mmCIF file of C-alpha atoms in Angstrom:
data_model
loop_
_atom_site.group_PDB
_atom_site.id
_atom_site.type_symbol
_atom_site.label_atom_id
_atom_site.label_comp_id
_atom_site.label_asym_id
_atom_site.label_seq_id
_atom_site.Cartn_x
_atom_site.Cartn_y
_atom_site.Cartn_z
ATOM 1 C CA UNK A 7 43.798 91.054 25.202
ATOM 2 C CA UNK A 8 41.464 90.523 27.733
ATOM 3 C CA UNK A 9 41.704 92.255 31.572
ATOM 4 C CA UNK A 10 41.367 90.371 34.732
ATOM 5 C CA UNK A 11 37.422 91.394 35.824
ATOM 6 C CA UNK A 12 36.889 92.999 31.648
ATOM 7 C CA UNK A 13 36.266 96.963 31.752
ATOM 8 C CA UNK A 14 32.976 97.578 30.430
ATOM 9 C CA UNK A 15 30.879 98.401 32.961
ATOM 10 C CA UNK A 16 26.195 98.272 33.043
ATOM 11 C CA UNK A 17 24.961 101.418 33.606
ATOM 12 C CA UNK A 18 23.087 102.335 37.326
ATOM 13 C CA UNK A 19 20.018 100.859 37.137
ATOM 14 C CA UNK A 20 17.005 103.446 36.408
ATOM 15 C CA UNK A 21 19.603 105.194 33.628
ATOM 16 C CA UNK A 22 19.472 104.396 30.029
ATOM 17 C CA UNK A 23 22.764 104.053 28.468
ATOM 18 C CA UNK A 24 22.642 105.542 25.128
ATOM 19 C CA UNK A 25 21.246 108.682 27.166
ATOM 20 C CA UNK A 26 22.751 112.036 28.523
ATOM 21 C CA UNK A 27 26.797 113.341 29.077
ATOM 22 C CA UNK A 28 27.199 111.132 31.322
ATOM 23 C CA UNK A 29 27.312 108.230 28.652
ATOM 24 C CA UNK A 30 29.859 109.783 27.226
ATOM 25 C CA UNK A 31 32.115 110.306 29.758
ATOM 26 C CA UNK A 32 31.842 106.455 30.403
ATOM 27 C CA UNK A 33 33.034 105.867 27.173
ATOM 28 C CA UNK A 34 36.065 108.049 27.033
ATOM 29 C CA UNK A 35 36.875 106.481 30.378
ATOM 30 C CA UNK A 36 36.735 102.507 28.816
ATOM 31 C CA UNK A 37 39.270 103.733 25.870
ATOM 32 C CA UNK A 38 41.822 105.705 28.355
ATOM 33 C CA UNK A 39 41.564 102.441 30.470
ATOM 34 C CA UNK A 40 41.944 100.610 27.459
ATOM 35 C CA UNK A 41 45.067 102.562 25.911
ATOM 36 C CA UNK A 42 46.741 102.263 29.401
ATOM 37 C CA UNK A 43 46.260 98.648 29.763
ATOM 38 C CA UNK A 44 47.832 98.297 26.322
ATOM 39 C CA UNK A 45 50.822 100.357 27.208
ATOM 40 C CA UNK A 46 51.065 97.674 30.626
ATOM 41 C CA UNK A 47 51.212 94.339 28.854
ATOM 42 C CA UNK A 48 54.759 93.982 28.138
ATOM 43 C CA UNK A 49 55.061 94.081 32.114
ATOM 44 C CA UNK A 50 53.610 91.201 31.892
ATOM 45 C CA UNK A 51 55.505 89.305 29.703
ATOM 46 C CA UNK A 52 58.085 87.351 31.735
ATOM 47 C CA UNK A 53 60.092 85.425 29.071
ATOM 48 C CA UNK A 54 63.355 86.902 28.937
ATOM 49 C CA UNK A 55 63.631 85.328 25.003
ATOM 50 C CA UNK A 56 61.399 88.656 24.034
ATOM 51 C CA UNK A 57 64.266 90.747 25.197
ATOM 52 C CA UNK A 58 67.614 90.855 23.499
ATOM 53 C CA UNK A 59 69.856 91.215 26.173
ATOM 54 C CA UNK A 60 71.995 88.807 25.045
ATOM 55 C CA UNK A 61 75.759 88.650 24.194
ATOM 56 C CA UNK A 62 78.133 86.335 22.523
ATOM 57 C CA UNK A 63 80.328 83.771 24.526
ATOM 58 C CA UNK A 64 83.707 82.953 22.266
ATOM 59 C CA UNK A 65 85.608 79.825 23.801
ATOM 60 C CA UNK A 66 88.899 78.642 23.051
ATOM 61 C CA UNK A 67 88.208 74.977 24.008
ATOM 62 C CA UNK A 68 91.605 75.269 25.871
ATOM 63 C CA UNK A 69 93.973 71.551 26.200
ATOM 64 C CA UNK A 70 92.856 69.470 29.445
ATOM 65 C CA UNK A 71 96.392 71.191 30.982
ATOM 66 C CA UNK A 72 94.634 74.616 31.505
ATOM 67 C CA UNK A 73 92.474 75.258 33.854
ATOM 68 C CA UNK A 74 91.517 77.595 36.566
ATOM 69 C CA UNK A 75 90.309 80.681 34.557
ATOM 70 C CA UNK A 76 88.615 82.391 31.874
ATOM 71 C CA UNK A 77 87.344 80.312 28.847
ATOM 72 C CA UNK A 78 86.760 83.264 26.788
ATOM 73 C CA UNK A 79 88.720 84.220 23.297
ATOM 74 C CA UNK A 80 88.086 86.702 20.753
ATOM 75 C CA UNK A 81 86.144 85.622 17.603
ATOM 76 C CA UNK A 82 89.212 85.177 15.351
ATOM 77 C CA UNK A 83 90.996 82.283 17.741
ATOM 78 C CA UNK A 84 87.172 80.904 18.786
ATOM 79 C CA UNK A 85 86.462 76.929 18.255
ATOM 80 C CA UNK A 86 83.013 77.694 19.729
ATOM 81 C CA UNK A 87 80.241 80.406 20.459
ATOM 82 C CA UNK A 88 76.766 80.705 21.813
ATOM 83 C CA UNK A 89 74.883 83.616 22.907
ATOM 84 C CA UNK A 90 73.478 83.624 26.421
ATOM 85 C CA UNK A 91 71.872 86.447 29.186
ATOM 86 C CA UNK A 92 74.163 89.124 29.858
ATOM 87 C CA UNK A 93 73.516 88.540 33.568
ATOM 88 C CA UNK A 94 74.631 85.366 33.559
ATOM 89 C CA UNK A 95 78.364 85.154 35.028
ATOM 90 C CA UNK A 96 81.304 82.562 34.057
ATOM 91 C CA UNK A 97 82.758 80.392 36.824
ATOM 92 C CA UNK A 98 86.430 78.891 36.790
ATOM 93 C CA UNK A 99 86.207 75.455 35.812
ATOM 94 C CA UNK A 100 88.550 73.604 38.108
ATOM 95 C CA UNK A 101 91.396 70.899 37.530
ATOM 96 C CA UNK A 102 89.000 67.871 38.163
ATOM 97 C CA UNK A 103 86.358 69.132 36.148
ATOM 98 C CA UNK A 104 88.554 70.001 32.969
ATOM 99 C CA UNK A 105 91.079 66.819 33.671
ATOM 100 C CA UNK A 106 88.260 64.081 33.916
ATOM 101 C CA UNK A 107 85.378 64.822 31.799
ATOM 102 C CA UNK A 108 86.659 67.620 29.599
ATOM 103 C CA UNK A 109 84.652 70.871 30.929
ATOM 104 C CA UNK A 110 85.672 73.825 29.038
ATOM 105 C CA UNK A 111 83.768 76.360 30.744
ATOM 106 C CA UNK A 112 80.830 77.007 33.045
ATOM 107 C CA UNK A 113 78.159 79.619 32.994
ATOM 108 C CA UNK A 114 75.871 80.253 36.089
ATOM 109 C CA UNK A 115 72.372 82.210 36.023
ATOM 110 C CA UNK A 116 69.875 82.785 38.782
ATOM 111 C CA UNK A 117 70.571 80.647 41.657
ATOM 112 C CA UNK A 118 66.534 79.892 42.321
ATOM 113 C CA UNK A 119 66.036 78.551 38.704
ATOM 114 C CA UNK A 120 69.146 76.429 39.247
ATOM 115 C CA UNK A 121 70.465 77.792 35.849
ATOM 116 C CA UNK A 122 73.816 76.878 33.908
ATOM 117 C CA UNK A 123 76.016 76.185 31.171
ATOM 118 C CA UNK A 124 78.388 74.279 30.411
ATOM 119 C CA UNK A 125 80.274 73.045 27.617
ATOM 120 C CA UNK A 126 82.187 69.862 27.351
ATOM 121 C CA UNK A 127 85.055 69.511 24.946
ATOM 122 C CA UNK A 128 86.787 66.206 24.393
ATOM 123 C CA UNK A 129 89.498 64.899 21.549
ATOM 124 C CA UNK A 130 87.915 62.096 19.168
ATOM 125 C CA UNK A 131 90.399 61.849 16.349
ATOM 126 C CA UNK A 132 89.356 59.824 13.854
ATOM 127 C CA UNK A 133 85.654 60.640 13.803
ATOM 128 C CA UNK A 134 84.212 61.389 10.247
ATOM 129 C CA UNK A 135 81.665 64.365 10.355
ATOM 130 C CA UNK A 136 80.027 63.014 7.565
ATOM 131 C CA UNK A 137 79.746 59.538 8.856
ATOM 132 C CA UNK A 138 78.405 60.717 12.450
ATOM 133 C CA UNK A 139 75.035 59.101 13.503
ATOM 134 C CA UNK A 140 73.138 59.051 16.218
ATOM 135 C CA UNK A 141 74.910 55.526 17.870
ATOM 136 C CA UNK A 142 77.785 58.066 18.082
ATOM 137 C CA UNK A 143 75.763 60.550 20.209
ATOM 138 C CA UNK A 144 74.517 57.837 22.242
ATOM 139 C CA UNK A 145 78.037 56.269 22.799
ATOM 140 C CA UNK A 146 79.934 59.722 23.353
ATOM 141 C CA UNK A 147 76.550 61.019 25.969
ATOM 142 C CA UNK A 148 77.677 57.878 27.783
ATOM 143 C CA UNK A 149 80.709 58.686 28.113
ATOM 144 C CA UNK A 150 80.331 62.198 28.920
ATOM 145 C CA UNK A 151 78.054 61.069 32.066
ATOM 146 C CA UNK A 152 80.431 58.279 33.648
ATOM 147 C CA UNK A 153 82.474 61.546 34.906
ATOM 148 C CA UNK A 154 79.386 63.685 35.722
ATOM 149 C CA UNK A 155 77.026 62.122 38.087
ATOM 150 C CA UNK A 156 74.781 65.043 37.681
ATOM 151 C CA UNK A 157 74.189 63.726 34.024
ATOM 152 C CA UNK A 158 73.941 60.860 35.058
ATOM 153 C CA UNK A 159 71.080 60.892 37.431
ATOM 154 C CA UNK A 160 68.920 63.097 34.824
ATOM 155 C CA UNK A 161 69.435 60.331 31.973
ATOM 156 C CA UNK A 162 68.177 57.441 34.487
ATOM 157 C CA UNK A 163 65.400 59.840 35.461
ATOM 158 C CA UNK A 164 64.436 60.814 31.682
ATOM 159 C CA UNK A 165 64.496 56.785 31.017
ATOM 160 C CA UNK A 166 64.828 56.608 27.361
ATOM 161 C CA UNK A 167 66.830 59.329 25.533
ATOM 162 C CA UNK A 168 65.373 60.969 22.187
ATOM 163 C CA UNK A 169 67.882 62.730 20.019
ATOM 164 C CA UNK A 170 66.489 64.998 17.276
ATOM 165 C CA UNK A 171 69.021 66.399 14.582
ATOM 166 C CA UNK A 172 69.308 69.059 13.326
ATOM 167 C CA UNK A 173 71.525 70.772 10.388
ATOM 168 C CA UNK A 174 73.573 74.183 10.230
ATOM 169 C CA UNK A 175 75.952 74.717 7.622
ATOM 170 C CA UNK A 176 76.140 71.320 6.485
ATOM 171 C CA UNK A 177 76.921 70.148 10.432
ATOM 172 C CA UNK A 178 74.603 67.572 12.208
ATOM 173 C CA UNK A 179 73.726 68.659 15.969
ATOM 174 C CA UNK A 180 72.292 66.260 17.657
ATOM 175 C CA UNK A 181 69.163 67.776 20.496
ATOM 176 C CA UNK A 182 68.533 65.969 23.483
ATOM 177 C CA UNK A 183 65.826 67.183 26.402
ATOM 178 C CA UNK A 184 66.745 64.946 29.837
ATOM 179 C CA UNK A 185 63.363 65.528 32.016
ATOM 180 C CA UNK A 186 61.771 64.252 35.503
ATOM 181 C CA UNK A 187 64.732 64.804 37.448
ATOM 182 C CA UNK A 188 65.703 67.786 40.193
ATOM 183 C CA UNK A 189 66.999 69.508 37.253
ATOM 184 C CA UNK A 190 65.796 69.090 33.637
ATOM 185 C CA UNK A 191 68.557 68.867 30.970
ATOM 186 C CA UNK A 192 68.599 70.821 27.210
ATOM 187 C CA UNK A 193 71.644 69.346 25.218
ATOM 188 C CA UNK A 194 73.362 69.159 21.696
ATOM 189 C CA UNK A 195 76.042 67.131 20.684
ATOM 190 C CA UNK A 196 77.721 67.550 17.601
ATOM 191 C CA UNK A 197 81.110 66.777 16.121
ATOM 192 C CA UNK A 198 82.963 69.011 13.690
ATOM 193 C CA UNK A 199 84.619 66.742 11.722
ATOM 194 C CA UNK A 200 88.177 67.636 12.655
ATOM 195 C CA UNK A 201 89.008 66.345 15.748
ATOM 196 C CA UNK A 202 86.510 67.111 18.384
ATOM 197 C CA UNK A 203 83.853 66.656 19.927
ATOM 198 C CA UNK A 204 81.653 68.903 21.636
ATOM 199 C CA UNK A 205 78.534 68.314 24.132
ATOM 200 C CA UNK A 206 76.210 71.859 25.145
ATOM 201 C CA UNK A 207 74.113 71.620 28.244
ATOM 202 C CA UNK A 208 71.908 74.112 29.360
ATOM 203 C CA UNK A 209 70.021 72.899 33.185
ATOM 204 C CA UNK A 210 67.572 74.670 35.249
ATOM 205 C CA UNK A 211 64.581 73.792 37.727
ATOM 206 C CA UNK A 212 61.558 72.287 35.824
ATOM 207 C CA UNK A 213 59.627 75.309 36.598
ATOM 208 C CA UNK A 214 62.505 77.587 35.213
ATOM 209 C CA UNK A 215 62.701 75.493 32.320
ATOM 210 C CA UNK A 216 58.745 75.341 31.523
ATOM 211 C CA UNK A 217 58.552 78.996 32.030
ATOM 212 C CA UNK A 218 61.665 79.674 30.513
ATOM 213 C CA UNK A 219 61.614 77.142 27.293
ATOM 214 C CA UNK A 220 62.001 80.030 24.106
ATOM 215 C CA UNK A 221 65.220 81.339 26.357
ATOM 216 C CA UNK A 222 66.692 78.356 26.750
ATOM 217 C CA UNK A 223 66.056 77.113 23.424
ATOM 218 C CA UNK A 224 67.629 80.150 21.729
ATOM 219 C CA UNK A 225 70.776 79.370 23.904
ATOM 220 C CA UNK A 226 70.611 75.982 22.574
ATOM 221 C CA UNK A 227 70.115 77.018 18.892
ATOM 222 C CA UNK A 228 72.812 79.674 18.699
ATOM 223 C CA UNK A 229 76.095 77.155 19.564
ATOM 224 C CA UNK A 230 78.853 76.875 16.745
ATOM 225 C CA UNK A 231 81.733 75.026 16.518
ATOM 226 C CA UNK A 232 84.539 77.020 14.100
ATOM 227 C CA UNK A 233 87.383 75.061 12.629
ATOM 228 C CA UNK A 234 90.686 76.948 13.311
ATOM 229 C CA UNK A 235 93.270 75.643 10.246
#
């Protein structure tokens, strides 16, 4: 690692370096400055992804009736899970929000980075997990957005939308990055093969989400969807 202005130093002219205590002393200097320095660089290190202050978000991906409070299950009755900050709070999702375009719950980080989650639950009987494709994910993203204007504006400001897919457990999910609006956009879309359908989005500033990308992106990475039989 290099320092801001470097730590070796020339000797005062007149004085030969490899000459007298005072050498010496220089030298024993440089390595405590050097062993401090060391100690200091983790200060540096902003990403919050190198700490693991994380914790694990069950939800029950409750019926569009219920609304109003807490999301959260335990593990046993979850249909979802993804790990996230532990300073980031839930919100109550309201009636609109869980009525019209299927919000199950809401997560809210720093109010400067313009951070949150939110996960989007909707019905789609009939859909075969093994016959999912992308033309689904484009079809059901539409459909997610006609309720969200949000969503919307970041797709027309993204222009076209990439998809890249991804398996876990035999279980396509389906990665989408919406960028160039007020907010930039880090989705997955997947279906579980038994009835529903699930759409992740993570949104922050664009600087938050430059300077943030290995957070986010382990957010992204650690969503499940659990079968309950």
């Amino acid at each position: 690692q290099h320092l801001r202005g470097g730590l070796h130093r020339e000797p005062p002219r007149g004085h030969c370096s490899g000459e007298g205590p005072s050498s010496g002393r220089r030298e024993v200097v440089n390595v405590a400055l050097l062993a401090a320095a060391g100690a200091q660089l983790p200060l540096f290190q902003t990403n919050r992804a190198l700490a693991d202050d994380f914790e694990v978000f069950y939800g029950a991906a409750n019926p569009p009736a219920t609304y109003g409070g807490s999301a959260r299950t335990t593990k046993e009755f979850a249909r979802y899970s993804f790990k996230y900050p532990s300073e980031w709070k839930e919100d109550n999702v309201n009636k609109v929000e869980k009525g019209t375009n299927g919000t199950d719950c809401r997560l809210t980080g720093s109010l400067r980075n313009k951070e949150k989650l939110y996960v989007v639950v909707l019905a789609r009987l009939g859909e075969d997990l093994k016959g999912y494709s992308v033309t689904d994910v484009e079809r059901a993203l539409g459909g997610i957005a006609v309720s969200d204007y949000e969503l919307q504006d970041a797709i027309s400001a993204a222009g076209q939308v990439k998809f890249t897919e991804r398996e876990v457990n035999g279980q396509s999910f389906f990665d989408l990055n919406l960028v160039g609006g007020p907010s930039t956009y880090l989705g997955s879309l997947t279906n579980d093969g038994y009835g529903r359908y699930y759409a992740f989005f993570i949104t922050a500033s664009p600087k938050s989400a430059d300077e943030n990308k290995a957070t986010y992106e382990k957010i992204r990475q650690s969503f499940r969807t659990f079968v309950i039989q």
